[in-house]
Coordinates of C-alpha atoms in Angstrom, one line a residue:
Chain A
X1187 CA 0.0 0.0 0.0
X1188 CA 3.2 2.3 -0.4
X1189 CA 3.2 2.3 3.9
X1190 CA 7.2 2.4 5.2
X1191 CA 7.8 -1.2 6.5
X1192 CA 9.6 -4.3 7.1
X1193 CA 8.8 -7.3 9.0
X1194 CA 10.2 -5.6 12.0
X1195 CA 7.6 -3.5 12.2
X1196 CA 4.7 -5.6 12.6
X1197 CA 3.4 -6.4 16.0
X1198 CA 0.6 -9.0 15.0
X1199 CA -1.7 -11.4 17.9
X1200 CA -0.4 -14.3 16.0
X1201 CA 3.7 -12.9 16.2
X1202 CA 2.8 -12.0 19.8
X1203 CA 1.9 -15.7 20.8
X1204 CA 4.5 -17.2 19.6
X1205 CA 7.2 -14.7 21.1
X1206 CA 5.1 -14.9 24.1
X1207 CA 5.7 -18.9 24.1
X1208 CA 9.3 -18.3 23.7
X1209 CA 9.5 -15.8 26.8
X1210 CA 7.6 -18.5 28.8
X1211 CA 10.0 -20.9 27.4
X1212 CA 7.2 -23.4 26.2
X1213 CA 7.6 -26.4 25.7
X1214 CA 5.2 -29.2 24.6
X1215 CA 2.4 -29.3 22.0
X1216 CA -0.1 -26.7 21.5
X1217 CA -4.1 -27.2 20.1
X1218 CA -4.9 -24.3 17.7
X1219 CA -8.3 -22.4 16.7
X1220 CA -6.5 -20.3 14.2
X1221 CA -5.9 -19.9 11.1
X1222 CA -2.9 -19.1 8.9
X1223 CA -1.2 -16.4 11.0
X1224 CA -0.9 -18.3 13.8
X1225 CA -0.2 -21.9 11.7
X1226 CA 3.1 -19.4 10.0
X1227 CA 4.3 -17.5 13.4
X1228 CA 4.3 -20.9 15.1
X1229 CA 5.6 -23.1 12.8
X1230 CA 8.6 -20.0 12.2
X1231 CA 9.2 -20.5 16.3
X1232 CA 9.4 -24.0 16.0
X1233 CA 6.3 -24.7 18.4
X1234 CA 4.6 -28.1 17.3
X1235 CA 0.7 -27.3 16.8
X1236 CA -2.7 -29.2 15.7
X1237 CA -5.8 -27.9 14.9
X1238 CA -6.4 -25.6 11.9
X1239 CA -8.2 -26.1 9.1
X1240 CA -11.9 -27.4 8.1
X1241 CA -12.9 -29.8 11.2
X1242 CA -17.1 -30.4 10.5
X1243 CA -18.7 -32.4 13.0
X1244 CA -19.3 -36.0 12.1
X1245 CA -20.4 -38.8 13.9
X1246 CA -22.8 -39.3 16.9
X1247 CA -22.6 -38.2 20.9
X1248 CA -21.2 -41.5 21.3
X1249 CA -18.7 -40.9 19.1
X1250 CA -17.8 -38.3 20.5
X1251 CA -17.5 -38.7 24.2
X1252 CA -15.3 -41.6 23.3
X1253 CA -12.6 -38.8 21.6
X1254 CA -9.2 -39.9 21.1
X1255 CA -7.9 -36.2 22.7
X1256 CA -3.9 -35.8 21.8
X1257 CA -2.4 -36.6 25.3
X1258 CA 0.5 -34.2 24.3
X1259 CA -1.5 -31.1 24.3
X1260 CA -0.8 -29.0 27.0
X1261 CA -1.4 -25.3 25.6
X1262 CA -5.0 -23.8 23.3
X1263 CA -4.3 -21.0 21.6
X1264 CA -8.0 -19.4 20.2
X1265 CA -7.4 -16.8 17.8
X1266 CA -10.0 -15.7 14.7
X1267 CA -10.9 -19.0 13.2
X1268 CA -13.5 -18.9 10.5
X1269 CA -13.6 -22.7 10.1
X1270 CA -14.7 -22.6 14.0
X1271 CA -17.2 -25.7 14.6
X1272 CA -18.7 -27.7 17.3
X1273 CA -15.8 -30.1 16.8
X1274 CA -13.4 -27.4 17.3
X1275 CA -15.1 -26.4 20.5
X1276 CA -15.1 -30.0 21.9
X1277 CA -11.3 -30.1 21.5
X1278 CA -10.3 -27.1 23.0
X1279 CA -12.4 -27.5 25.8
X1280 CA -11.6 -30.8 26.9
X1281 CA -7.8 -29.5 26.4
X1282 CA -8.3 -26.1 28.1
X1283 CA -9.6 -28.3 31.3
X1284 CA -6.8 -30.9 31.6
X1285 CA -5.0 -30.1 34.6
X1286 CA -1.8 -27.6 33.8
X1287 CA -2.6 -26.5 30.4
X1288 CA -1.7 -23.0 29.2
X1289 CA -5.3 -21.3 27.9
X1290 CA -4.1 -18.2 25.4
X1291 CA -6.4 -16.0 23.6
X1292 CA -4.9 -13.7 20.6
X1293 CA -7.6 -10.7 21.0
X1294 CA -11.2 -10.4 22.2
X1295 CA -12.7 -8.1 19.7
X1296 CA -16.7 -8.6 19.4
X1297 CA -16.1 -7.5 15.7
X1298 CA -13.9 -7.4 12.7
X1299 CA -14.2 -4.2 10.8
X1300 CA -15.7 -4.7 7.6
X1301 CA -17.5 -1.0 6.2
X1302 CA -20.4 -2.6 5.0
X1303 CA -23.4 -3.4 7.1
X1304 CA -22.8 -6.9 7.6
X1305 CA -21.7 -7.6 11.4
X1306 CA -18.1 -10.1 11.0
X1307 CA -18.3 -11.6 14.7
X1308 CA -14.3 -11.2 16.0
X1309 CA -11.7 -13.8 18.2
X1310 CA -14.2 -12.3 21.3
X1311 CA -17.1 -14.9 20.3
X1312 CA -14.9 -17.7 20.0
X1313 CA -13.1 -17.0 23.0
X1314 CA -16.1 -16.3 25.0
X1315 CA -18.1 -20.1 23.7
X1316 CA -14.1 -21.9 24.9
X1317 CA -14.0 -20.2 28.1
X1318 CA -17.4 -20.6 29.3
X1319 CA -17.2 -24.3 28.2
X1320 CA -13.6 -24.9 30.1
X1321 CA -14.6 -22.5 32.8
X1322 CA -11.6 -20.7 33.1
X1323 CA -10.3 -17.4 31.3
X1324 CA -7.6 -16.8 28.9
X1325 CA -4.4 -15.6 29.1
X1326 CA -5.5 -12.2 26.2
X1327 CA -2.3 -11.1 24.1
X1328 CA -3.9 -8.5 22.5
X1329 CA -4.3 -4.9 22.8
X1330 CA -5.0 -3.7 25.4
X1331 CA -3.9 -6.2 27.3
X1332 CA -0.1 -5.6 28.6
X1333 CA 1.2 -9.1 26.9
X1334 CA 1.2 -7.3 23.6
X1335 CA 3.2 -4.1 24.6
X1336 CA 5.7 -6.3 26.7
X1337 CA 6.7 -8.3 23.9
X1338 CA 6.9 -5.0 21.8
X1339 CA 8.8 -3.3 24.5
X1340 CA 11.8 -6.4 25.1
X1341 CA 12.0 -7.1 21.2
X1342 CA 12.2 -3.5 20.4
X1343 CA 13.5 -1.3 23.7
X1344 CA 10.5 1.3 23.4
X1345 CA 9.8 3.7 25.6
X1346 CA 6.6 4.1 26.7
X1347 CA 6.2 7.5 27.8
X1348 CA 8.0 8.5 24.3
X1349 CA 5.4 6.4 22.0
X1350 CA 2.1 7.2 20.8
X1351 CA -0.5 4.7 20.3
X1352 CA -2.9 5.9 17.2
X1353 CA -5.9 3.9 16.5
X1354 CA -9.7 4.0 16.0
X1355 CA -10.8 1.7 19.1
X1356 CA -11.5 3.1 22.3
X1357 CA -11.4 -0.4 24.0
X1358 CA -8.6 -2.1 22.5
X1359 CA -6.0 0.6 20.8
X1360 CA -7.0 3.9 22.9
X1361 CA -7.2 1.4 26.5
X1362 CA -3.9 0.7 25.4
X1363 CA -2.9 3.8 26.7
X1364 CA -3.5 3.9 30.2
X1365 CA -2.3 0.4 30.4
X1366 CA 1.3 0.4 29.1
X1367 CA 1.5 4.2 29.9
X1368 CA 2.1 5.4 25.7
X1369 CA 0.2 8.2 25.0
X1370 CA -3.0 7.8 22.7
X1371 CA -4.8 9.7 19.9
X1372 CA -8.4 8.0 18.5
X1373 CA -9.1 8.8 14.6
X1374 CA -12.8 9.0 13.8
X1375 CA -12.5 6.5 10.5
X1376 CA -13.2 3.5 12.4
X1377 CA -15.1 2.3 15.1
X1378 CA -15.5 4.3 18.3
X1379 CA -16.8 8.5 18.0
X1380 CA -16.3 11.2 19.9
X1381 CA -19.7 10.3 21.7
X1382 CA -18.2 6.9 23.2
X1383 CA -15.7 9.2 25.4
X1384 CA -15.5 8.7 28.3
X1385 CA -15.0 4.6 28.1
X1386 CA -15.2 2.1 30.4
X1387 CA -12.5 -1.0 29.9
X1388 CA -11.8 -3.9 32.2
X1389 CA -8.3 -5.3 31.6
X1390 CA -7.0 -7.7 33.7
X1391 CA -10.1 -7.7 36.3
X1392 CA -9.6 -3.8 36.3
X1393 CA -12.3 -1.1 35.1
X1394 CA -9.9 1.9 33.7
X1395 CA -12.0 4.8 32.2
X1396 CA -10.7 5.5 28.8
X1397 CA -9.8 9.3 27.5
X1398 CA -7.6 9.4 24.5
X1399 CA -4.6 12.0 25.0
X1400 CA -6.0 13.5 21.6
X1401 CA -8.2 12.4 18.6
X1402 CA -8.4 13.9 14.9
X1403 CA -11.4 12.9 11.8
X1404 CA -8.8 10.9 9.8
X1405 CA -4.9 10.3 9.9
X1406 CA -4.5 12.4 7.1
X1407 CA -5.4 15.7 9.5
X1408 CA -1.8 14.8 11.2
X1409 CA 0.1 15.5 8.0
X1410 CA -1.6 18.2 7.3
X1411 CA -1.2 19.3 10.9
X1412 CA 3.0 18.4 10.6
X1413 CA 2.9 20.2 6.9
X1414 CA 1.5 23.5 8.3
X1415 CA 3.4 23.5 11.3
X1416 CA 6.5 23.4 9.2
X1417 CA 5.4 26.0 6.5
X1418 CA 4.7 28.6 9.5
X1419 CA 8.8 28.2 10.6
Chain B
X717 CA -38.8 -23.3 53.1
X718 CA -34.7 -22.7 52.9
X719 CA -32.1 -23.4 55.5
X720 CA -28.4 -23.7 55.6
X721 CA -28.0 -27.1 55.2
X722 CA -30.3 -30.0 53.4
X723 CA -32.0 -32.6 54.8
X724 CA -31.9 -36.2 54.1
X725 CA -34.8 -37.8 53.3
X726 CA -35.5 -41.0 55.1
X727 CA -38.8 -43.0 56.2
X728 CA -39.1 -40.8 58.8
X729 CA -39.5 -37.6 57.4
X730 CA -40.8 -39.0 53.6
X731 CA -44.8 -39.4 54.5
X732 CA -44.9 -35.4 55.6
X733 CA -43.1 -34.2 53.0
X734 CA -45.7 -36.2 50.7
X735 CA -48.3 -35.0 52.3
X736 CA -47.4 -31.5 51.6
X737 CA -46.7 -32.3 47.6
X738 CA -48.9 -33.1 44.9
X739 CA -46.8 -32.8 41.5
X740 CA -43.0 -34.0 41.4
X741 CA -40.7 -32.6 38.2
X742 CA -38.1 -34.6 37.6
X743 CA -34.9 -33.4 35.8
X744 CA -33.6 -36.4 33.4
X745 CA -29.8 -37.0 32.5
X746 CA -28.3 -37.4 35.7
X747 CA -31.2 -37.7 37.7
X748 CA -33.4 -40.5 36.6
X749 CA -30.8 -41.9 34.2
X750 CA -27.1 -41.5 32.1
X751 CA -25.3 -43.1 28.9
X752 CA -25.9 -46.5 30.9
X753 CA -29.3 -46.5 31.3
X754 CA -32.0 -45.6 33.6
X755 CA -30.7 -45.3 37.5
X756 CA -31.4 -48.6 39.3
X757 CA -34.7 -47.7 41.3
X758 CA -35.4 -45.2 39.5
X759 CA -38.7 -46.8 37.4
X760 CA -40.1 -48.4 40.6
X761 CA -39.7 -44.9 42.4
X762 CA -41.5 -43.1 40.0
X763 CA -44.1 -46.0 39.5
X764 CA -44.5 -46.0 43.4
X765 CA -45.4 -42.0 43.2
X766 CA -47.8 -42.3 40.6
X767 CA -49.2 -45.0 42.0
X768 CA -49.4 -42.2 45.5
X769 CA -51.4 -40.4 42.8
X770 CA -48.8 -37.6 42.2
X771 CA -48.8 -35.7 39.1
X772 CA -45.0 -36.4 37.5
X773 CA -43.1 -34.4 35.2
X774 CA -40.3 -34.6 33.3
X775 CA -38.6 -31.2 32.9
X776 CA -35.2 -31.3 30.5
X777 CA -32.8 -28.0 29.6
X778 CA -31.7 -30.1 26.3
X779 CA -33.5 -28.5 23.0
X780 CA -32.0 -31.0 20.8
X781 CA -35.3 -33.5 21.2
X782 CA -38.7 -32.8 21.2
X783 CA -41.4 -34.1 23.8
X784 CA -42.8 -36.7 21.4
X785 CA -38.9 -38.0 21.3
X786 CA -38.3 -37.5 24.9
X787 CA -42.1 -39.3 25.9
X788 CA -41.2 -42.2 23.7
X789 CA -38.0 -42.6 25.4
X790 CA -39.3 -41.9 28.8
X791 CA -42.0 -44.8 28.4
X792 CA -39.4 -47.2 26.5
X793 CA -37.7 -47.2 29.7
X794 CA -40.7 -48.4 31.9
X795 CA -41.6 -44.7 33.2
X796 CA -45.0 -43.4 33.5
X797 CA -45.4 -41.0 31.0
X798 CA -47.1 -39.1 28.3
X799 CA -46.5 -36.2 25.9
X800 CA -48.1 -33.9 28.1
X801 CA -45.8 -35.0 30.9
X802 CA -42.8 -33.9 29.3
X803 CA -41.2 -30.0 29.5
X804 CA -38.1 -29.5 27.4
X805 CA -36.8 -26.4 26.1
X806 CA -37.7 -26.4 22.4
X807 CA -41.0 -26.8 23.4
X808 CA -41.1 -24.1 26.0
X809 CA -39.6 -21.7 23.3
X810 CA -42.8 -22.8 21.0
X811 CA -45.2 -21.7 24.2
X812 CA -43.2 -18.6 25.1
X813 CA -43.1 -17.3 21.2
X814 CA -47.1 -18.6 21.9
X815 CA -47.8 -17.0 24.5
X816 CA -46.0 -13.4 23.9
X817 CA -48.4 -13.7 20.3
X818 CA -45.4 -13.8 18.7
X819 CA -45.4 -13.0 14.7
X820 CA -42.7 -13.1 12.3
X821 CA -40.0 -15.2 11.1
X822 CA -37.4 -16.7 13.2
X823 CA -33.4 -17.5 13.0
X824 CA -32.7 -20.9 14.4
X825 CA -29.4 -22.2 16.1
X826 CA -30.8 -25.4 16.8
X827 CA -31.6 -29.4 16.2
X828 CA -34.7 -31.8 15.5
X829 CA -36.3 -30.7 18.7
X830 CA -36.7 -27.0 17.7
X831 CA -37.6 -28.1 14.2
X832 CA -39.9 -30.4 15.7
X833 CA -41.9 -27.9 18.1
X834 CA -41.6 -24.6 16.2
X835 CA -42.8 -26.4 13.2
X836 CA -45.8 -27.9 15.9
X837 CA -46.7 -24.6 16.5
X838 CA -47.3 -23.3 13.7
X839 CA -44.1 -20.6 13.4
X840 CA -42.0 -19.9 9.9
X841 CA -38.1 -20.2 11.0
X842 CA -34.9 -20.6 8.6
X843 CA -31.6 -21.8 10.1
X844 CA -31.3 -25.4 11.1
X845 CA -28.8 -27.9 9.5
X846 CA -25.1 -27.8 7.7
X847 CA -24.0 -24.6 7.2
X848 CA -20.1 -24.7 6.7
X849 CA -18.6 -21.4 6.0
X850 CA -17.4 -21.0 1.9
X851 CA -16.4 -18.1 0.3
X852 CA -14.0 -15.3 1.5
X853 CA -14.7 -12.2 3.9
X854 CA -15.5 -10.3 0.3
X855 CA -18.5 -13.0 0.0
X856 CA -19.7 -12.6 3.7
X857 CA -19.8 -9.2 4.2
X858 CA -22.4 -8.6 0.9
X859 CA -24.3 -11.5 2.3
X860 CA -28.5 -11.6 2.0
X861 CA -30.2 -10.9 5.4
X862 CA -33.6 -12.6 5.1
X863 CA -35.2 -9.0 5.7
X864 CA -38.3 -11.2 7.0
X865 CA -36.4 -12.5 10.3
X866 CA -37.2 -10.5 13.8
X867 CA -36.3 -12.9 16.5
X868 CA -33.5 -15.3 17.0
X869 CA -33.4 -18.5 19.2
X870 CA -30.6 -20.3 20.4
X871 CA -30.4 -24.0 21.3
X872 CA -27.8 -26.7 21.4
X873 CA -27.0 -26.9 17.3
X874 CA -23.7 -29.0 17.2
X875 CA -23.6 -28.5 13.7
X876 CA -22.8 -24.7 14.7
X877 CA -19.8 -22.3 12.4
X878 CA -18.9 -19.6 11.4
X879 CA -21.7 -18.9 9.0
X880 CA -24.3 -19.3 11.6
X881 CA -22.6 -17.2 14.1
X882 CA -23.0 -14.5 11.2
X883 CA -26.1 -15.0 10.5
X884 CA -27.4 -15.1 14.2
X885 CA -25.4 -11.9 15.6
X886 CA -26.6 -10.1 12.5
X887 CA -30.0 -10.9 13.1
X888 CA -29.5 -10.4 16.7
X889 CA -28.5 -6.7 16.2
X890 CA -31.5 -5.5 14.6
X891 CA -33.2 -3.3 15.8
X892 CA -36.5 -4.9 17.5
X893 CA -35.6 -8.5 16.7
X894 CA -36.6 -11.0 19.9
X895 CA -33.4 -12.7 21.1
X896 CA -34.4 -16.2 22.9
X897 CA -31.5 -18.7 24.2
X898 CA -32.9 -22.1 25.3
X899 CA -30.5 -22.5 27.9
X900 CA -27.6 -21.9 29.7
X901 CA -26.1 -25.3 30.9
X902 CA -22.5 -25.2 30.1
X903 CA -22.2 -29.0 29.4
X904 CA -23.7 -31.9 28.4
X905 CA -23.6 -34.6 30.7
X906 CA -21.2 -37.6 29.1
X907 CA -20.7 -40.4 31.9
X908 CA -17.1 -40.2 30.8
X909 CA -14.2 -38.1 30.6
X910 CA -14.9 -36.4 27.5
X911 CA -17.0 -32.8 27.7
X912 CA -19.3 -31.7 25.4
X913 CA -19.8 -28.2 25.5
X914 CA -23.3 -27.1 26.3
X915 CA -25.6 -24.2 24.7
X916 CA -24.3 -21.9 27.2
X917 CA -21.1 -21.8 24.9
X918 CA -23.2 -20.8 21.7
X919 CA -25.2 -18.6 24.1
X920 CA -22.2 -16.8 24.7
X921 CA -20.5 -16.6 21.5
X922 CA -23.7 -15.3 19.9
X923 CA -24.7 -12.8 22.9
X924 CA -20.6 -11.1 22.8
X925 CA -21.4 -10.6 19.0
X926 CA -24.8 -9.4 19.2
X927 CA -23.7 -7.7 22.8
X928 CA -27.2 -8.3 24.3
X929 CA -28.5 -10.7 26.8
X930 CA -31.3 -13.6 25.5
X931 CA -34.3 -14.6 27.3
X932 CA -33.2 -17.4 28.6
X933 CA -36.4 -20.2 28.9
X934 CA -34.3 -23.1 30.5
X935 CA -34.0 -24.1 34.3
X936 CA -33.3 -22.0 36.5
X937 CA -35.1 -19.3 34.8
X938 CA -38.7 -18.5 35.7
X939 CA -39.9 -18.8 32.2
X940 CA -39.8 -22.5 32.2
X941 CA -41.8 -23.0 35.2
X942 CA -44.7 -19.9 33.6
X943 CA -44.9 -22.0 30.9
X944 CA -46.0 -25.4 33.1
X945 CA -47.6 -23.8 35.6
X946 CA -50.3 -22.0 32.9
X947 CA -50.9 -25.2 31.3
X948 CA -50.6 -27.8 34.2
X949 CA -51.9 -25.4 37.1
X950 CA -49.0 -26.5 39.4
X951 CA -49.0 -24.4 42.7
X952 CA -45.3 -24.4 43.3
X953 CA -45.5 -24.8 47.2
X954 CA -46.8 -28.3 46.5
X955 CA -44.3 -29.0 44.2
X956 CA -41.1 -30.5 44.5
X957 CA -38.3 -30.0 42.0
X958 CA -35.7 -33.4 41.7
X959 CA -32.5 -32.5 39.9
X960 CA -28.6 -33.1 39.9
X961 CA -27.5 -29.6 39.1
X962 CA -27.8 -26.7 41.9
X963 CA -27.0 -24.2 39.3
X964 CA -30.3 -25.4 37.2
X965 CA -32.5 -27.7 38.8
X966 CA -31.7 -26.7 42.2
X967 CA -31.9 -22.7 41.4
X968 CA -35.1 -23.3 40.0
X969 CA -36.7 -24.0 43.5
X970 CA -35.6 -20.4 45.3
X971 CA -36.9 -18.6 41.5
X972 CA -40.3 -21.0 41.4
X973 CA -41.5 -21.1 44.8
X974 CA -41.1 -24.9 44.7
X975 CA -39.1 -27.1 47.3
X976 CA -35.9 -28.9 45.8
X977 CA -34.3 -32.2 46.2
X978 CA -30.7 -32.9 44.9
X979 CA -29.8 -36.2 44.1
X980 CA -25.9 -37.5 43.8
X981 CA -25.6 -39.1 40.9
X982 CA -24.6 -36.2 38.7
X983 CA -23.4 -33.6 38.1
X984 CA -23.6 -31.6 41.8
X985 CA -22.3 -32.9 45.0
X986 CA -22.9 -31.8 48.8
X987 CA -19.2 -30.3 48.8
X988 CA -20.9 -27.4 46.1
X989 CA -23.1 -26.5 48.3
X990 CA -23.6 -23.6 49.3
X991 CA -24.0 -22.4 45.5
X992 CA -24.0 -18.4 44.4
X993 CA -26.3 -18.7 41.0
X994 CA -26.9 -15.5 39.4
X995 CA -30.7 -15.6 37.9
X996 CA -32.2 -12.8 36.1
X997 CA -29.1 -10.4 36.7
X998 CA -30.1 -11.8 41.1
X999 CA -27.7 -13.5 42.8
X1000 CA -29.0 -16.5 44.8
X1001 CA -27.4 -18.6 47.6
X1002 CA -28.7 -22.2 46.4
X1003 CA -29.3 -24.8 49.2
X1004 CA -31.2 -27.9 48.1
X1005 CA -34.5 -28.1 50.7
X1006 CA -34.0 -32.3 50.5
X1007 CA -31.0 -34.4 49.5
X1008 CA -30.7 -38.4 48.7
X1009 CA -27.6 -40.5 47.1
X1010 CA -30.1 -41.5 44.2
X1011 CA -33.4 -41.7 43.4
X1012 CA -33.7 -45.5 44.3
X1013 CA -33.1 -44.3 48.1
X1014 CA -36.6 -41.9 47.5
X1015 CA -38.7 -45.2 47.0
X1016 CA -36.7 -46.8 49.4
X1017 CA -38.0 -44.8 52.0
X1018 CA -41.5 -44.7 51.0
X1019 CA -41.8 -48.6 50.9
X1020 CA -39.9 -48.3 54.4
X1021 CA -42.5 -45.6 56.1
X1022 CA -45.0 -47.5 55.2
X1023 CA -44.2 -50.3 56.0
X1024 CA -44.1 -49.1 60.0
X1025 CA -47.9 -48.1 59.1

């Protein structure tokens, strides 16, 4: 899209799982509701995975209950999987309850962004069906959880205070904010107005009420604002 | 009739607490039977109580049957039954959609037993079945909305995806649309180590994308026991709830009115007791009224009271 980039620059849920893993030095084999993201960033770290792909149900109840679960797995990841089925939901269920297992979520969006008005459900649903059915919550990587800005932070040595978080979410990009301690700015081309300030965001068990440091109507007002601030010196 | 810790029930204490009770409703998987069969006792119980001349009912969260299904099953096994004994969810949802002169088209997450009633009652729905996800997010997001559709139910549909999720949060958000959730429970009870996930994990999945709450019919919510007590005239003080579950069968007694009797051989035990169940946005503290190992021990003790008579 013309954007200055490398691969260094991209701080993606799946890349953040899988450097997560590392930092927890990991080991063992992981059951995925993904898709390919996390099948790449995992396979690249060497992690050992099942899971993605088509998985229809088939069979009867007593088929099912008498599974053959992989006795290996001791991590879920749940990330956006569009291929998400019952099947899928018995697996990472009966994995995310055995005793010791790692329970990871990549985001917890309600919604992908789409600018049409069809409603894409996001990671959030799935997550939410896995961790009512193993009864216990995820570990969430994503913004605005800290995971995300910790990974950023070791791989990269930014300084929080220094760094500003732009973004069209109040409760993921904007909550980001008062959580790793960058400052924020909300654009109005996404999801969240003017009229959704002030937010409330639980992270981590904690309700934070969300103010972004600044907003503008699109990201094109900040070069305008840079370009007119440099033609007045 | 609550107190901090439940009673056993025993010959001694059986003939008053008959006396006091005219209908019974009787949870099934877990209660009167499992993947093994019916409980041992559990036939000549209930035989025993109808014989007392007590109205029986059979009162199930699952939607995936219908009360035709469940009555033939129930009778199969030696129970006494018929069709009108049965409650189960998919037919509550036809009563309640009944009831609330409901009129419109409806979205279904669901299986034979909310084909089976809906289609009973008379309603026009679109949803059940095979519905893998194809296409790319290009195809999905110019997807047809059946404009037709204002209220979405959700049952146990273990051929859920993708697609449906769409199709049910989009439906969900409109404005006006009735959003109905069978149940709750957040598994299916197996008799072996495997889990199946319950509707409570649809439930959820559908309710974070739709970000609104269902009516939720099943035990332990009030709707459920409206339904039965408008057709079957039960007065709930002289009715006495027998489940496995505290956090449905159990909870029901505290939101009903009726008294409650937790058997052991499912899913609860007397170490989960107290239980915090949150009802209609309430917190309740959920103590069974009555507790026995099985439901063998309940006829046990009525042949043993009277015998001393």
């Amino acid at each position: 899209m013309g954007f200055p980039c490398t691969e260094e620059n991209i701080v993606c849920t799946a890349f953040v799982v899988a450097e997560y893993l590392q930092q927890q030095r990991f080991h063992g084999k992981i059951y995925v509701v993904g898709e390919a993201g996390l099948q790449d960033e995992l396979t690249a770290a060497g992690f050992e995975f099942i899971g993605p792909g088509p998985d229809p149900i088939t069979g009867t109840q007593a088929d099912w209950v008498q599974s053959q679960l992989d006795p290996e797995v001791n991590c879920v990841v749940v990330g956006l999987d569009t291929h998400f089925s019952y099947a899928k939901l018995i697996k990472a269920t009966n994995y995310a309850r055995r005793e010791g297992t790692l329970f990871i979520a990549t985001n917890q969006d309600t919604e992908l962004p789409t600018g049409t008005g069809i409603f894409l459900p996001g990671t959030g649903t799935l997550v939410g069906a896995v961790s009512i059915g193993a009864r216990r919550t995820p570990i969430v990587v994503g913004k605005p959880n800290p995971a995300m800005f910790e990974v950023i932070q070791r791989k990269y040595g930014l300084r929080p205070e220094r760094t500003l978080m732009v973004g069209d979410r109040l409760d993921t990009d904007i909550a980001f904010g008062p959580v790793t301690g960058m400052k924020s700015l909300l654009v109005l081309t996404g999801i969240s107005s003017l009229r959704d300030v002030p937010c409330k965001v639980t992270v981590g068990g904690k309700e934070l009420i969300v103010v972004p440091d600044f907003y503008l109507h699109s990201i094109k007002d900040l070069g305008d604002a840079i370009v007119a601030s440099q033609a007045e010196h | 009739m609550s107190s901090t810790c439940p009673q056993l029930i025993t010959a001694s204490n059986v003939s008053s607490l008959l006396a006091s009770t005219d209908n019974l409703v009787f949870d099934l998987d877990g209660t009167l039977w499992d993947c093994n069969g019916a409980f041992p006792g559990a036939v000549d119980t209930l035989l025993v109580l109808h014989g007392l001349g007590k109205r029986i009912y059979y009162c199930t969260n699952n939607s995936s049957k219908s009360r035709a299904y469940y009555s033939n099953k129930v009778r199969a096994m030696g129970f006494p039954c018929t069709e009108e004994n049965i409650v189960c969810t998919a037919f509550v949802v036809a009563e309640y959609l009944q009831q609330q002169r409901f009129h419109g088209k409806i979205y279904v997450v669901g299986e034979a037993g909310l084909q089976d009633e809906l289609t009973a009652a008379g309603f026009e729905f679109i949803g059940p079945g095979p519905d893998p996800i194809t296409g790319t997010q290009a195809d999905w997001v110019q997807s047809q909305l059946d404009p037709e559709v204002n209220c979405v139910v959700v049952g146990l549909d273990t051929h859920f995806s993708y697609a449906k999720l769409i199709k049910a949060t989009n439906y969900a958000r409109r404005e006006g649309t009735l959003f109905i959730a069978t149940n709750q429970d957040t598994e299916l009870p197996t008799g072996t180590g495997i889990f199946l996930p319950g509707t409570g994990t649809l439930v959820g999945a559908v309710s974070i994308g739709a970000r609104r709450t269902p009516i939720v019919v099943g035990k332990p919510n009030p709707a459920m026991f409206e339904v039965i007590q408008r057709k079957y005239g039960l007065r709930p003080e002289r009715t006495l709830m027998v489940g496995d579950r505290l956090d449905t069968d159990i909870a029901f007694g505290p939101v009903t009115g009726m008294k409650s009797l937790l058997v052991l051989t499912g899913i609860s035990s007397l170490r989960d007791v107290p239980c915090k169940v949150t009802v209609g946005g309430k917190e309740l503290i959920v103590v069974p009224d009555f507790y026995l190992h099985s439901i063998k021990d309940l006829g046990d003790a009525i042949v043993a009271s009277q015998a001393e008579h």
